[in-house]
Every structure is written in C-alpha cells, then in structure tokens.
Coordinates of C-alpha atoms and ligand atoms in Angstrom, one line a residue:
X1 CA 82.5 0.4 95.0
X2 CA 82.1 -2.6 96.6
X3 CA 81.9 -2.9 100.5
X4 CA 84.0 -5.7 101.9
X5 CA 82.8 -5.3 105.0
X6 CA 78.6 -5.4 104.5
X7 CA 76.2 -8.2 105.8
X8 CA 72.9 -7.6 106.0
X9 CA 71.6 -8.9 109.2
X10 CA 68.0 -10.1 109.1
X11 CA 66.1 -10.2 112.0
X12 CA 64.6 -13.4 111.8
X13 CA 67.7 -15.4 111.6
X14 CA 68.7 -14.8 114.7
X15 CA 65.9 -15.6 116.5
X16 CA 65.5 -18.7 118.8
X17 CA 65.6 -21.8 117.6
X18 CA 61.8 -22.2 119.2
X19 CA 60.4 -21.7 115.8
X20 CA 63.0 -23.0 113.4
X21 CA 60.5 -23.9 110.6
X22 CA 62.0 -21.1 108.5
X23 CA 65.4 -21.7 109.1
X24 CA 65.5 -25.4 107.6
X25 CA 66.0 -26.2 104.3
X26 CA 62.3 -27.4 103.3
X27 CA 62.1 -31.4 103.4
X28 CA 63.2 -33.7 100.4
X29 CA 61.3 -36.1 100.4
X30 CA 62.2 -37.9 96.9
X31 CA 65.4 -39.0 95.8
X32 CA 64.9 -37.8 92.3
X33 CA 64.0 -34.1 93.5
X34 CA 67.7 -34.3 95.6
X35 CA 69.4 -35.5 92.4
X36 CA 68.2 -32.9 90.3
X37 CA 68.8 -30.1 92.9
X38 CA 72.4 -31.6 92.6
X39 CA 72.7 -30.8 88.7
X40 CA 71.3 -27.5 88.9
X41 CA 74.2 -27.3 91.6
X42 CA 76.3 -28.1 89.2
X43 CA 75.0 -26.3 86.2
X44 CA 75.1 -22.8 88.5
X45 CA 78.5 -23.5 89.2
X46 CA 79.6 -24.1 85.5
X47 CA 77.9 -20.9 84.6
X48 CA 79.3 -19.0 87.7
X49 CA 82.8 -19.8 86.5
X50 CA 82.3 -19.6 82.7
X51 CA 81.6 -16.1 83.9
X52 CA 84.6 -15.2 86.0
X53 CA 86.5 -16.6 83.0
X54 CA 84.6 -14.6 80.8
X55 CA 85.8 -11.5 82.9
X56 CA 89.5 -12.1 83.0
X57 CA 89.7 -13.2 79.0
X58 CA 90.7 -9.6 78.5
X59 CA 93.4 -9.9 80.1
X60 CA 96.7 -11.1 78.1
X61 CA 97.8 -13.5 80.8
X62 CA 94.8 -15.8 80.9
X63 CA 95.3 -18.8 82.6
X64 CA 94.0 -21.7 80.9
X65 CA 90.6 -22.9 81.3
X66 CA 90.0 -26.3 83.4
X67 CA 87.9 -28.2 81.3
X68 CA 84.1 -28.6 82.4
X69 CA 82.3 -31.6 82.5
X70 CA 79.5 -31.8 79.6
X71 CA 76.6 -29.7 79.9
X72 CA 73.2 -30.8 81.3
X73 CA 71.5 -27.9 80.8
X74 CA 71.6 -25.4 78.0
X75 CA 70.7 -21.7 79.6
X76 CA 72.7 -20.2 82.2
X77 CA 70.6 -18.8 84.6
X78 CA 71.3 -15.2 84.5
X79 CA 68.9 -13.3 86.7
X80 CA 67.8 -14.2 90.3
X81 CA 67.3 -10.7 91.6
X82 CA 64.2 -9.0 90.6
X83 CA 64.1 -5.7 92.8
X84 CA 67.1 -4.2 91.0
X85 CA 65.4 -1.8 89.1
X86 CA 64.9 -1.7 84.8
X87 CA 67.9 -0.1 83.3
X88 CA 66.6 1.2 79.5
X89 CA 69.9 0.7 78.1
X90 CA 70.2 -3.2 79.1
X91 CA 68.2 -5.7 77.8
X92 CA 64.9 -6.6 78.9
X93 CA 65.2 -9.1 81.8
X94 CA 63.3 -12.2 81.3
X95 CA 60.7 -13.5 83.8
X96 CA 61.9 -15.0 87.3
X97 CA 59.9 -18.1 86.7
X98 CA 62.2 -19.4 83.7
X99 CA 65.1 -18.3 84.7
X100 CA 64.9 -19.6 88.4
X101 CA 66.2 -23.1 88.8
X102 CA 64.0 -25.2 90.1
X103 CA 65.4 -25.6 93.1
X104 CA 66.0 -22.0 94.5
X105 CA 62.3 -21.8 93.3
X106 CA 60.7 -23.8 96.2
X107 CA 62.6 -22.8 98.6
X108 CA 61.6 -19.8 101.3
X109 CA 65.0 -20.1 102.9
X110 CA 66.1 -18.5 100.2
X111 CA 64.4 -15.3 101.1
X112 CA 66.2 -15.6 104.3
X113 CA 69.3 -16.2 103.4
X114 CA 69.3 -13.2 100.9
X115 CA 68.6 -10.8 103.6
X116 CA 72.2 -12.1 105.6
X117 CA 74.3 -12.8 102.2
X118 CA 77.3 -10.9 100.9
X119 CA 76.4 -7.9 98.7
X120 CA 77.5 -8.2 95.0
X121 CA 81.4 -8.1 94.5
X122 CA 82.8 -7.0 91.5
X123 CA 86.8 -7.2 92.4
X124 CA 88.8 -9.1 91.1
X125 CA 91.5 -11.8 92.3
X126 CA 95.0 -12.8 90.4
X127 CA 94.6 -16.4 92.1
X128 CA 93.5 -18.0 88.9
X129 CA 90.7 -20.4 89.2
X130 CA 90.1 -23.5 88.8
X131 CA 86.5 -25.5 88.1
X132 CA 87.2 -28.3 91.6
X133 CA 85.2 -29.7 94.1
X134 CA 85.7 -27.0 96.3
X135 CA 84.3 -24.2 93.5
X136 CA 81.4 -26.3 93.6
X137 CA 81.1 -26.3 97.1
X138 CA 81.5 -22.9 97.1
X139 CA 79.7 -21.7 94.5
X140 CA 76.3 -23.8 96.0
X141 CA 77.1 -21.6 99.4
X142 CA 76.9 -18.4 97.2
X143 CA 73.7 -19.7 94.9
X144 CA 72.3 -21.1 98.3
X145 CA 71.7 -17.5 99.5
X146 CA 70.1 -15.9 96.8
X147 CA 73.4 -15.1 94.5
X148 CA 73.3 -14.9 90.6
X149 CA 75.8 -16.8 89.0
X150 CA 76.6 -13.6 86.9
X151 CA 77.1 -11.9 90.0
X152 CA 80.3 -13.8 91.3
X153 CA 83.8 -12.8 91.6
X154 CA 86.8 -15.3 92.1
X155 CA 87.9 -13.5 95.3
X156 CA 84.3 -14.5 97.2
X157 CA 85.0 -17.8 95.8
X158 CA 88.9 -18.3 96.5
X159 CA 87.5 -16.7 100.4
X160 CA 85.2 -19.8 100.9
X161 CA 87.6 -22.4 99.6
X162 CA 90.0 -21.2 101.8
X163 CA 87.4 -21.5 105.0
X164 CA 86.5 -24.8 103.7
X165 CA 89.9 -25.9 104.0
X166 CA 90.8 -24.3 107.3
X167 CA 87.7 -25.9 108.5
X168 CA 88.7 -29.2 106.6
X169 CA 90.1 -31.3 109.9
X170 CA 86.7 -30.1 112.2
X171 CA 84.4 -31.1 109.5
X172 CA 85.7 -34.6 108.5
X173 CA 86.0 -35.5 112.4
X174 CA 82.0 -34.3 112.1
X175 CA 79.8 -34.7 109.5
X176 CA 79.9 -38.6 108.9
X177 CA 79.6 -39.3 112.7
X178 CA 77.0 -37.2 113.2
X179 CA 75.1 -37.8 110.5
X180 CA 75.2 -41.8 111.3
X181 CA 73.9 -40.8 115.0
X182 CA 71.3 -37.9 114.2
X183 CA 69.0 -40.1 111.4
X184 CA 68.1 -43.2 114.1
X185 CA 64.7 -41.1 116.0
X186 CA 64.7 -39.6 119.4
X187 CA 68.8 -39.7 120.9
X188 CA 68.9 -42.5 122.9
X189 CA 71.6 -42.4 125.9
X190 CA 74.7 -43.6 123.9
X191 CA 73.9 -41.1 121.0
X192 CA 73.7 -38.2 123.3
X193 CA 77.1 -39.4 124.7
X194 CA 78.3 -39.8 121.4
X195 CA 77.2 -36.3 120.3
X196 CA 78.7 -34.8 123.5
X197 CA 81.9 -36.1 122.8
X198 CA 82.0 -35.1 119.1
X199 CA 80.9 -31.8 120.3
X200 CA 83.3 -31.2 123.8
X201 CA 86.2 -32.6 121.0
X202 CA 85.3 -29.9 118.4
X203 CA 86.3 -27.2 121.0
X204 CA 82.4 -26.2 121.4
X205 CA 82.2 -26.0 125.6
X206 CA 79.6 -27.3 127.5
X207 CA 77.4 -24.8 127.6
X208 CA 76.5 -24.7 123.7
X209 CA 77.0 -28.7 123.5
X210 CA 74.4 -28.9 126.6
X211 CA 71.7 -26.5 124.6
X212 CA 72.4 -28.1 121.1
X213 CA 71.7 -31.5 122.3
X214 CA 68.7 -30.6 124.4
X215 CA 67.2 -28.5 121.3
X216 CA 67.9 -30.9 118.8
X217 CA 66.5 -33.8 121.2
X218 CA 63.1 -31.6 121.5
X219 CA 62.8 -31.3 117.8
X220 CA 63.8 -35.3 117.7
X221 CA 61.1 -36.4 119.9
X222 CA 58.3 -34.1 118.3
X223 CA 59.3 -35.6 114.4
X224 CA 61.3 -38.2 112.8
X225 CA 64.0 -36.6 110.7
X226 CA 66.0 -38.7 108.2
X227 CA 69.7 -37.7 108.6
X228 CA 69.7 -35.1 106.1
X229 CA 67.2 -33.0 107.6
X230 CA 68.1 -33.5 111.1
X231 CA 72.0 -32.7 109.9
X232 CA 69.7 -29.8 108.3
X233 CA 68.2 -28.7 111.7
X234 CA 71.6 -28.9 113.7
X235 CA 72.7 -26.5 111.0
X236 CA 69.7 -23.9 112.2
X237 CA 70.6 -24.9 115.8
X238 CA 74.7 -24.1 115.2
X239 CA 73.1 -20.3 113.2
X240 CA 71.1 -19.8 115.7
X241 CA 73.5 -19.7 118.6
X242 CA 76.3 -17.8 116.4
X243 CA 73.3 -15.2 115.4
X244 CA 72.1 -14.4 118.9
X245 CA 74.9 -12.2 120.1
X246 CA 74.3 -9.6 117.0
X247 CA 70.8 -8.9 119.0
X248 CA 72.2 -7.9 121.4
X249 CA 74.6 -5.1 120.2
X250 CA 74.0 -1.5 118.8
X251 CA 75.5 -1.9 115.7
X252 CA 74.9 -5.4 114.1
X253 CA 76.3 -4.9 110.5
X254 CA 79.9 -5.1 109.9
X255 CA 80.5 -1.8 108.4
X256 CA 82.3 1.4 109.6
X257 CA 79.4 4.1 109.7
X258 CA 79.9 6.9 107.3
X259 CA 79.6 10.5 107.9
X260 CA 81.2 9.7 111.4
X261 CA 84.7 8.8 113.0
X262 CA 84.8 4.9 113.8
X263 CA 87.6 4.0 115.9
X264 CA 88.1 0.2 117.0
X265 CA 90.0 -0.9 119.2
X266 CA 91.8 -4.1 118.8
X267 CA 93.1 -5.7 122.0
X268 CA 94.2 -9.6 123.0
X269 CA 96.9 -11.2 124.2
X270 CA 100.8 -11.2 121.8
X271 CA 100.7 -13.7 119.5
X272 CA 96.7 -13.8 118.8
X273 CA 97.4 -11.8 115.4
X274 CA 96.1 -8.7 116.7
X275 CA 98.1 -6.8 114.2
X276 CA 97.8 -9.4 111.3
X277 CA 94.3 -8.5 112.0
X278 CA 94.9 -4.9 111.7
X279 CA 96.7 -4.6 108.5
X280 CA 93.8 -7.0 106.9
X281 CA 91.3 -4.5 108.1
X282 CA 92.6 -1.8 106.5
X283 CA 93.2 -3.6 103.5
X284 CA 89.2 -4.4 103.5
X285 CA 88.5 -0.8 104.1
X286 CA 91.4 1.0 101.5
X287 CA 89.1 -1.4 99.1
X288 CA 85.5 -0.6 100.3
X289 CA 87.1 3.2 99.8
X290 CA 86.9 4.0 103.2
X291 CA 89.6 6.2 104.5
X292 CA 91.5 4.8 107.3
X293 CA 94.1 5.1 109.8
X294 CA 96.3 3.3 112.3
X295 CA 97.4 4.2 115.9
X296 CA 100.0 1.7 116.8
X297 CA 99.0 2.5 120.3
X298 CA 100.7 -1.1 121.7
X299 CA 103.6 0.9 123.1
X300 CA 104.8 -1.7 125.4
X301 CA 106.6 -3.6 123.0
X302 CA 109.2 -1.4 119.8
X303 CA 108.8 -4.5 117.5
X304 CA 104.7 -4.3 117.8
X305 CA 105.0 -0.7 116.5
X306 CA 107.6 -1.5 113.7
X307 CA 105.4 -4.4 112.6
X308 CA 102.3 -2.7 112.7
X309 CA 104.0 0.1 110.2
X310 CA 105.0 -3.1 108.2
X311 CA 100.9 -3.7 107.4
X312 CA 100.5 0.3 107.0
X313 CA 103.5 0.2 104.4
X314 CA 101.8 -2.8 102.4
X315 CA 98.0 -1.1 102.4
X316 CA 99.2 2.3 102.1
X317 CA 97.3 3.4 105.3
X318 CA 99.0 6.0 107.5
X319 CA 100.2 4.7 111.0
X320 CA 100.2 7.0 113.7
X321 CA 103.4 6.0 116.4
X322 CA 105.1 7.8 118.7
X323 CA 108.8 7.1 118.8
X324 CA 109.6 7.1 122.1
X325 CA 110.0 3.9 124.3
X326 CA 106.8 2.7 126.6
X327 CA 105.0 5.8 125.7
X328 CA 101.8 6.1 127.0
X329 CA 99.0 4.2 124.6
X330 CA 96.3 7.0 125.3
X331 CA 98.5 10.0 123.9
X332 CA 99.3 7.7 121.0
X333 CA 95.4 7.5 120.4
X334 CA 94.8 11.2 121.1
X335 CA 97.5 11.5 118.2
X336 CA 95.4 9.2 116.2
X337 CA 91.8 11.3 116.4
X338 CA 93.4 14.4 115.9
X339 CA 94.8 13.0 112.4
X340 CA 91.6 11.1 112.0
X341 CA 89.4 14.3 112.4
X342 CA 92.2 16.5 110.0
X343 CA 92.0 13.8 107.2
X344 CA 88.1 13.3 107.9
X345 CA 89.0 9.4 108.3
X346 CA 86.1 7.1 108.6
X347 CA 87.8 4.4 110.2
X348 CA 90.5 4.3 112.8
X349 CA 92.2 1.0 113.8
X350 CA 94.0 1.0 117.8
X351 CA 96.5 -1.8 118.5
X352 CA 96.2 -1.8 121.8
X353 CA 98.6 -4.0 123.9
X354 CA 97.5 -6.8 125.7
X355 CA 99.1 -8.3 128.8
X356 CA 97.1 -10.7 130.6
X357 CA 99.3 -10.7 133.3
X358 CA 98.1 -8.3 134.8
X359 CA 94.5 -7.5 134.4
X360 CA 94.8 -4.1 136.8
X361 CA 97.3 -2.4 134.2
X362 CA 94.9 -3.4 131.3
X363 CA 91.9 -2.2 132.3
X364 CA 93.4 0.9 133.6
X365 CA 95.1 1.8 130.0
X366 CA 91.7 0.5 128.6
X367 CA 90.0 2.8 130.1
X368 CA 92.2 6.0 129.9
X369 CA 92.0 5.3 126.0
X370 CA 87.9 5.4 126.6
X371 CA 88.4 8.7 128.5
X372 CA 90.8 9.8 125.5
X373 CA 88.2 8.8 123.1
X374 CA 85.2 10.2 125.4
X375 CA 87.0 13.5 125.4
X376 CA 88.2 14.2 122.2
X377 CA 85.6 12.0 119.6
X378 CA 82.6 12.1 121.3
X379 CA 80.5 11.2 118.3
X380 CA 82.9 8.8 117.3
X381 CA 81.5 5.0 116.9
X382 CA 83.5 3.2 119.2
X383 CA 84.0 -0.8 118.8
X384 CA 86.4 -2.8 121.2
X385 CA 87.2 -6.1 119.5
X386 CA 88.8 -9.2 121.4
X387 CA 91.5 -10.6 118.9
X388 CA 91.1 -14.5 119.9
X389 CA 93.5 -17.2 119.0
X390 CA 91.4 -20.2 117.9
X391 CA 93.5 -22.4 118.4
X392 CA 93.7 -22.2 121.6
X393 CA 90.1 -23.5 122.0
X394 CA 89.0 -23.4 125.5
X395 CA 92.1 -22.1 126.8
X396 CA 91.9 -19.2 124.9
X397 CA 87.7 -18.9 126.4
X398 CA 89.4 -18.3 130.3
X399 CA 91.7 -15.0 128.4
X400 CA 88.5 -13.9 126.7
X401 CA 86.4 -13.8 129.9
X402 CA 89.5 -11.5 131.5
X403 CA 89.2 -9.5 128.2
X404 CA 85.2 -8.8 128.5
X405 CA 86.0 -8.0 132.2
X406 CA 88.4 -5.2 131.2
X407 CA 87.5 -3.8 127.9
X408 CA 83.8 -3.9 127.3
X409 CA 83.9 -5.8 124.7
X410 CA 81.5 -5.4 121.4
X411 CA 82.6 -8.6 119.4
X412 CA 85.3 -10.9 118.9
X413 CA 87.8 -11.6 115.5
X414 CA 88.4 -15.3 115.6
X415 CA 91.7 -16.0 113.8
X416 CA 93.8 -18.4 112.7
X417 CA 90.7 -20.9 111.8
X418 CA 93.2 -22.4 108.9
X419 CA 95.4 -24.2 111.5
X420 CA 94.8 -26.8 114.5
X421 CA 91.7 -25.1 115.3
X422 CA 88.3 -26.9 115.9
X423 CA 85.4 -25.0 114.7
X424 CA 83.2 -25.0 117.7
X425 CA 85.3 -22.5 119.3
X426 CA 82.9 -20.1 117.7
X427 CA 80.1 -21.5 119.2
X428 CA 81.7 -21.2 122.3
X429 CA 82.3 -17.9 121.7
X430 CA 79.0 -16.8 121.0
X431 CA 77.2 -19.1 123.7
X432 CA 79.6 -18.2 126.9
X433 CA 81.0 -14.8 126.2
X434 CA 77.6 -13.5 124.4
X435 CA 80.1 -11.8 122.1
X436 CA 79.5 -11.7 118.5
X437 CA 81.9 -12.6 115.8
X438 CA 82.5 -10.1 113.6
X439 CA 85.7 -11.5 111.5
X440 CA 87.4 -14.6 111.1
X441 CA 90.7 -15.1 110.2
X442 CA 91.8 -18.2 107.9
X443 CA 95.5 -17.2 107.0
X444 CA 98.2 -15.0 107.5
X445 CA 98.0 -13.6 104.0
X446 CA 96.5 -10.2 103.5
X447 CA 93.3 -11.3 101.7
X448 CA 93.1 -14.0 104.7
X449 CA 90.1 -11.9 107.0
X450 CA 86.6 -11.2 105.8
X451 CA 83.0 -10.7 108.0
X452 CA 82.1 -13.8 109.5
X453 CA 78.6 -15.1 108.3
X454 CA 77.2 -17.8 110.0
X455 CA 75.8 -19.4 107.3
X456 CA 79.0 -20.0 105.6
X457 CA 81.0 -20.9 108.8
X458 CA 78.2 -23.7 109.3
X459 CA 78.0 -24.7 105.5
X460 CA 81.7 -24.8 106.1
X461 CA 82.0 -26.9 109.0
X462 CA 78.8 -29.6 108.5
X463 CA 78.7 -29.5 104.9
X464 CA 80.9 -32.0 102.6
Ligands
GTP501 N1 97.7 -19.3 110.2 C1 97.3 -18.1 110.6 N2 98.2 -17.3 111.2 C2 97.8 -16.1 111.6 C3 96.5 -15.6 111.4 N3 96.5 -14.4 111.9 C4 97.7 -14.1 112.4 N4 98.5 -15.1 112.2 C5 99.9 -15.3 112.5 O1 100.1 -15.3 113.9 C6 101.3 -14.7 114.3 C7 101.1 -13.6 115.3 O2 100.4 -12.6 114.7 P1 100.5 -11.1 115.2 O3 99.6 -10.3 114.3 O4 101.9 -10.6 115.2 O5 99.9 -11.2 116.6 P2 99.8 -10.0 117.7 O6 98.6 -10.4 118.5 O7 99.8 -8.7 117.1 O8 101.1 -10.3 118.6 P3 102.1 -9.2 119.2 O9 102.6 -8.3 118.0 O10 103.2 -10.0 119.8 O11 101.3 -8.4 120.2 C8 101.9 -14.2 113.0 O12 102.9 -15.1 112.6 C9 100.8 -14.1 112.1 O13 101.2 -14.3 110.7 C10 95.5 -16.5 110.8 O14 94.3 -16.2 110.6 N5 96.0 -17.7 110.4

C-alpha cells in the first residue's frame, strides 16, 4: 500500500547553501540543448498521461480523452529506476541508456532529487484528467525528481496542480521581476532594493530576505549567471532554507513510526484549520493503512468537538470525546491512549485548543497533556504541530513564536496556501521559528493536505 505520508529526506539537500554546486540544475549553455529538454518535457508528459488513461479505460465511465498534440517522439520512456530488482515473470527491462531521455541523463540533480521525491503511488483519483498546461507543469516536477512516467497517478498530479494554483498570485507577482533583476551581474544597490521589496511583499520576513540576498549576491559576485541559472540558484537558496529545520529534529521523515504509538498533537489558534487539518490526516493515514484515532481534546469550545466527529464520520476514524462541557483536555487524551493502546493504533491525532489569549492557561494544559502522555505512553512518538494560518503572513509569525514558547514545537502545517496567501511565509517559517514544515494545506477539501516537499513548493512558487 502506498504511504501518503513518505519523503525521503537526503542529507545533502539540506545542507548550506555554501556548496550549492549540487543543488543547481547543471548550466545550459545552448539554446538548442534547452529546446530539446523542453520536448522530452513534453513527450514524458504525453506518455505520463497516456498511462493514467490507460489505467482508468477499464472503467465504464471514462471520461473522454483531451486530444494530444502530435508526437515528437515514438518510445515512451518506460523505465528510469534501475535498483528495483528483476521480476522473472515481467519482461526483461531494457538498458537505462536508451530509455533515459537525454536530459534526465546529464543531470546529477537528479540523484538528488530521487533521494527527497514522493514514493510510487498507485491510487487512484475520480477528478478526471485533463492533458493542460498545468499537467505539464506538473508532470516535469514529477520527471524532474527521478519519477517514471509509468509510475504516475492522477491524484499526485491533480495535488501539484492544485499547489500551482494556490501558489498562482505569489508566483506571477515573482518570477518575471526577478528574473529581469537576477540576470544583470553582481546586484547593484537598486536591484537589492528591488529584490527586498519583492521579497518583504511575498510575506518572506527579514530575516530570510536578508540571508537570500546576501547569499545570492556572494554567488553573483564570484560568477556571472544568465537569468535562468541565477533564477536556478535562488531556487537552491529558497530549498536550502526550507531544508534546514529537518536537521535539526529527531524524526525528519513524514511518517508515523510503526510498531509504536504516535500521538500528535495539533494546536493553533480557532480558525487556522486545526481540525480541517485533522480530518485530512486521518484521511492520509486510513489510506497509507495506518490505524488511527482522534481525541477531540479542544474541550473549550462543544462545536470544535461536534466538528471534529464531523471529519471522523467522513474518514471512518474513531473520535474519542467526552461529553461533558469544558472537560479537562488531558482526561480526554488519557481516554485517547488507552483506546489507542486497546486497538494497537499507530497514529493518534489531539485537537488541542488554542487560546492565545492567554498564554499561562495554554502552556499549563500543554503541559498536563505531556505529563498525561509521559505517564501513560512512554514509548509513544510524540509530535506537537503548530497549525498556522498562511494567510496571515507575518501576523500569524508573532502567534507562532507564543506557540514554540508553550508547546515545544516539532514542526509546523501551513494551511490555506490556496487563498490570499504569499508563499514566503514558509520561508519565514523555517528561517525565524527554525520549525520545519511538515504539511501544507491548499484547500478545504479532504484530499486538500499532503507532506510538504520543498522542491515542489519552490518549483511551485518560481517556476512558470
Ligand atoms: N481555503 C482553505 N481553507 C481552509 C484550509 N484549511 C482549513 N480551511 C478552512 O478554514 C476554516 C477554519 O478551519 P477549522 O479546521 O475549523 O479551524 P480550527 O483551527 O479547527 O478552528 P476552531 O475549530 O475554531 O478551533 C474552515 O472553513 C476550513 O474549511 C485550507 O488549506 N485552505
């Protein structure tokens, strides 16, 4: 079964940006070569969905077929993996070399990027597909990191048109400005300015907006980079500082541990989609086939308890309440491990409340549910998650800091990325609150939360 919530995390992505040799795409330096990456683009992308078709024509409801533009090339490429091992009973895999396109063949990146790609999915998704712009955009972000075209459901693509478009408004405000400033040689005083402002506008903060420009100025002044390649570098500077938090933490992958309890604990303030969040998560995890639980331990307010059944109801995942008004939240979570442990869950999800107001009252109910937890599930493999409205931008940076203060924070779900959001709030994220992201949010549909990879996020924001 697939496992919605895997990333790979490699090492050497998330180192500094010091040595970022293998972190850019390697130079084009002739027109034709860019040209003909572009058609292979394209020719990966026909055969990606060719395939998903192929996989829903058994089903008597197919929706028709958009009509592809004419073929450049005849083979679909077919195999870009070669560790998996022989099967006898399938056919005998061709060599690399031929089936390779050209342009995944001279790249190391790609090595790279294989290490912190999305495992193979193989689920399906009823949204039926269509061959646009954005499938090619999409689908290049999928070949880009080491994916077979074979290999590709509809859901993985349907996710990154979805955080194309919720990045949509931050990326056309971005990308042709920048890429007009970052070709002209060492930043002179007006393009720093002009960088600064792009930057502070996209929500980013001054701290990462101060270490982007100052790192992408050092790289400036040692070599001339034509605009792609510097727009190229800025992408390995944006990774870099979204990577450096995972270094930091004990667990850097995205997925509950089995053979153990996990229990997360999901706090922010009402309104950040704390418990949209919830009933997503255990959506992911009743599909990676993990078994899960929810302790609807935000007592404070009836309606957050009724809603949070509401998401148990729809992913058929138990919800552990208690009744009773402005119950305490930690015997609401002692209820929840001891039906964890009885129904060996892997996973257990706690909506916590969260009332900024007062910051006293929230760390002391934080940390009786730590005691609780300390207590009863030792073992268990305890994450604290700060829900963040991105929207909020800066304002929602000064709640986060009173968060990290009071809950001991391991990482941060960013949501609502599909609406007035600016994109650099994730750098700000990572680069003031040293928090990583672990999920974003682009939509209030069920489907609308995955891992957050910060090669697609960038791809997503600086990529048109
Ligand atoms: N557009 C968009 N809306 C979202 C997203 N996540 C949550 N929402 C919406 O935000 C609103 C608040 O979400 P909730 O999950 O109720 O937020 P909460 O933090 O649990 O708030 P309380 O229940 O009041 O504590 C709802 O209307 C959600 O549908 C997202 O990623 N995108």
């Amino acid at each position: 079964m697939f496992n919605w919530f895997r990333r790979k995390i490699n090492k050497t992505e998330s180192e500094p940006v010091s040595e970022p040799t293998e972190q850019v795409t390697t130079p084009e330096t002739e027109p034709s070569s860019k040209q003909s990456d572009q058609e292979d683009y394209l020719t990966w992308a026909k055969t990606a969905y060719k395939n998903i078709q192929q996989r829903q024509t058994p089903s008597t409801s197919q929706p028709e077929a958009t009509e592809l533009p004419p073929e450049t090339t005849e083979q679909p490429v077919t195999e870009v993996e070669p560790e998996t091992p022989q099967n006898s009973q399938s056919p005998p895999k061709e060599t690399k070399k031929e089936e390779t396109p050209a342009w995944m063949q001279k790249s190391d990146r790609l090595e790279a990027l294989k290490e912190t790609a999305m495992e193979t999915a193989a689920v399906e998704d009823t949204t039926p597909i269509t061959f646009d712009e954005e499938f090619v955009w999409s689908a290049k972000v999928l070949a880009a990191q080491g994916r077979a075209p074979d290999d590709i459901s509809e859901e993985e693509i349907n996710w990154l048109k979805r955080l194309r478009q919720g990045l949509g408004k931050s990326r056309r405000g971005l990308v042709n400005q920048l890429k007009s400033i970052v070709g002209q040689g060492p930043l002179n005083e007006d393009a720093v300015m002009e960088i600064e402002a792009l930057l502070l506008q996209a929500d980013t903060g001054i701290e990462a907006t101060d270490y982007i420009i100052s790192t992408l100025q050092n790289k400036l002044l040692e070599e001339a980079l034509p605009p792609e390649q510097a727009l190229d570098y800025l992408k390995s500077i944006l990774r870099d500082i979204l990577d450096r938090p995972l270094q930091k933490v004990v667990n850097p992958g995205f997925a509950p541990e089995k053979g153990v309890l996990n229990i997360w604990l999901l706090t922010g303030v009402n309104g950040a989609g704390k418990t949209t969040t919830i009933g997503k998560l255990a959506h992911l995890a009743q599909k990676s086939g993990y078994n899960c639980i929810i302790a609807a331990a935000d007592t404070f307010r009836a309606a957050a308890v009724e809603q949070v059944k509401v998401w148990g109801e729809r992913t058929n995942t138990p919800v552990i309440a208690n009744p009773g008004k402005n119950t305490d939240p930690a015997a609401v979570v002692f209820d929840g491990i001891s039906a964890a442990q009885a129904r060996q869950a892997d996973l257990l999800l706690v909506d916590t409340a969260g009332r900024l107001q007062n910051k006293k009252n929230l760390m002391a109910e934080l940390a009786k549910i730590r005691r609780i937890i300390d207590k009863k599930a030792d073992k268990a493999q305890v994450e604290s998650l700060l829900v963040l409205d991105a929207t909020l931008g800066q304002n929602g940076l000064r709640q986060a800091q009173v968060f990290s203060e009071a809950a001991n924070l391991s990482g941060v779900v960013l949501t609502k990325l599909d609406g007035t959001a600016k994109g650099g709030v994730a750098l700000a994220v990572a680069q003031q609150l040293e928090l990583p992201i672990r999920f974003i949010g682009v939509g209030e549909g069920i489907e609308d939360l995955r891992p957050f990879s910060s090669y697609e996020f960038v791809e997503a924001l600086l990529n048109e």
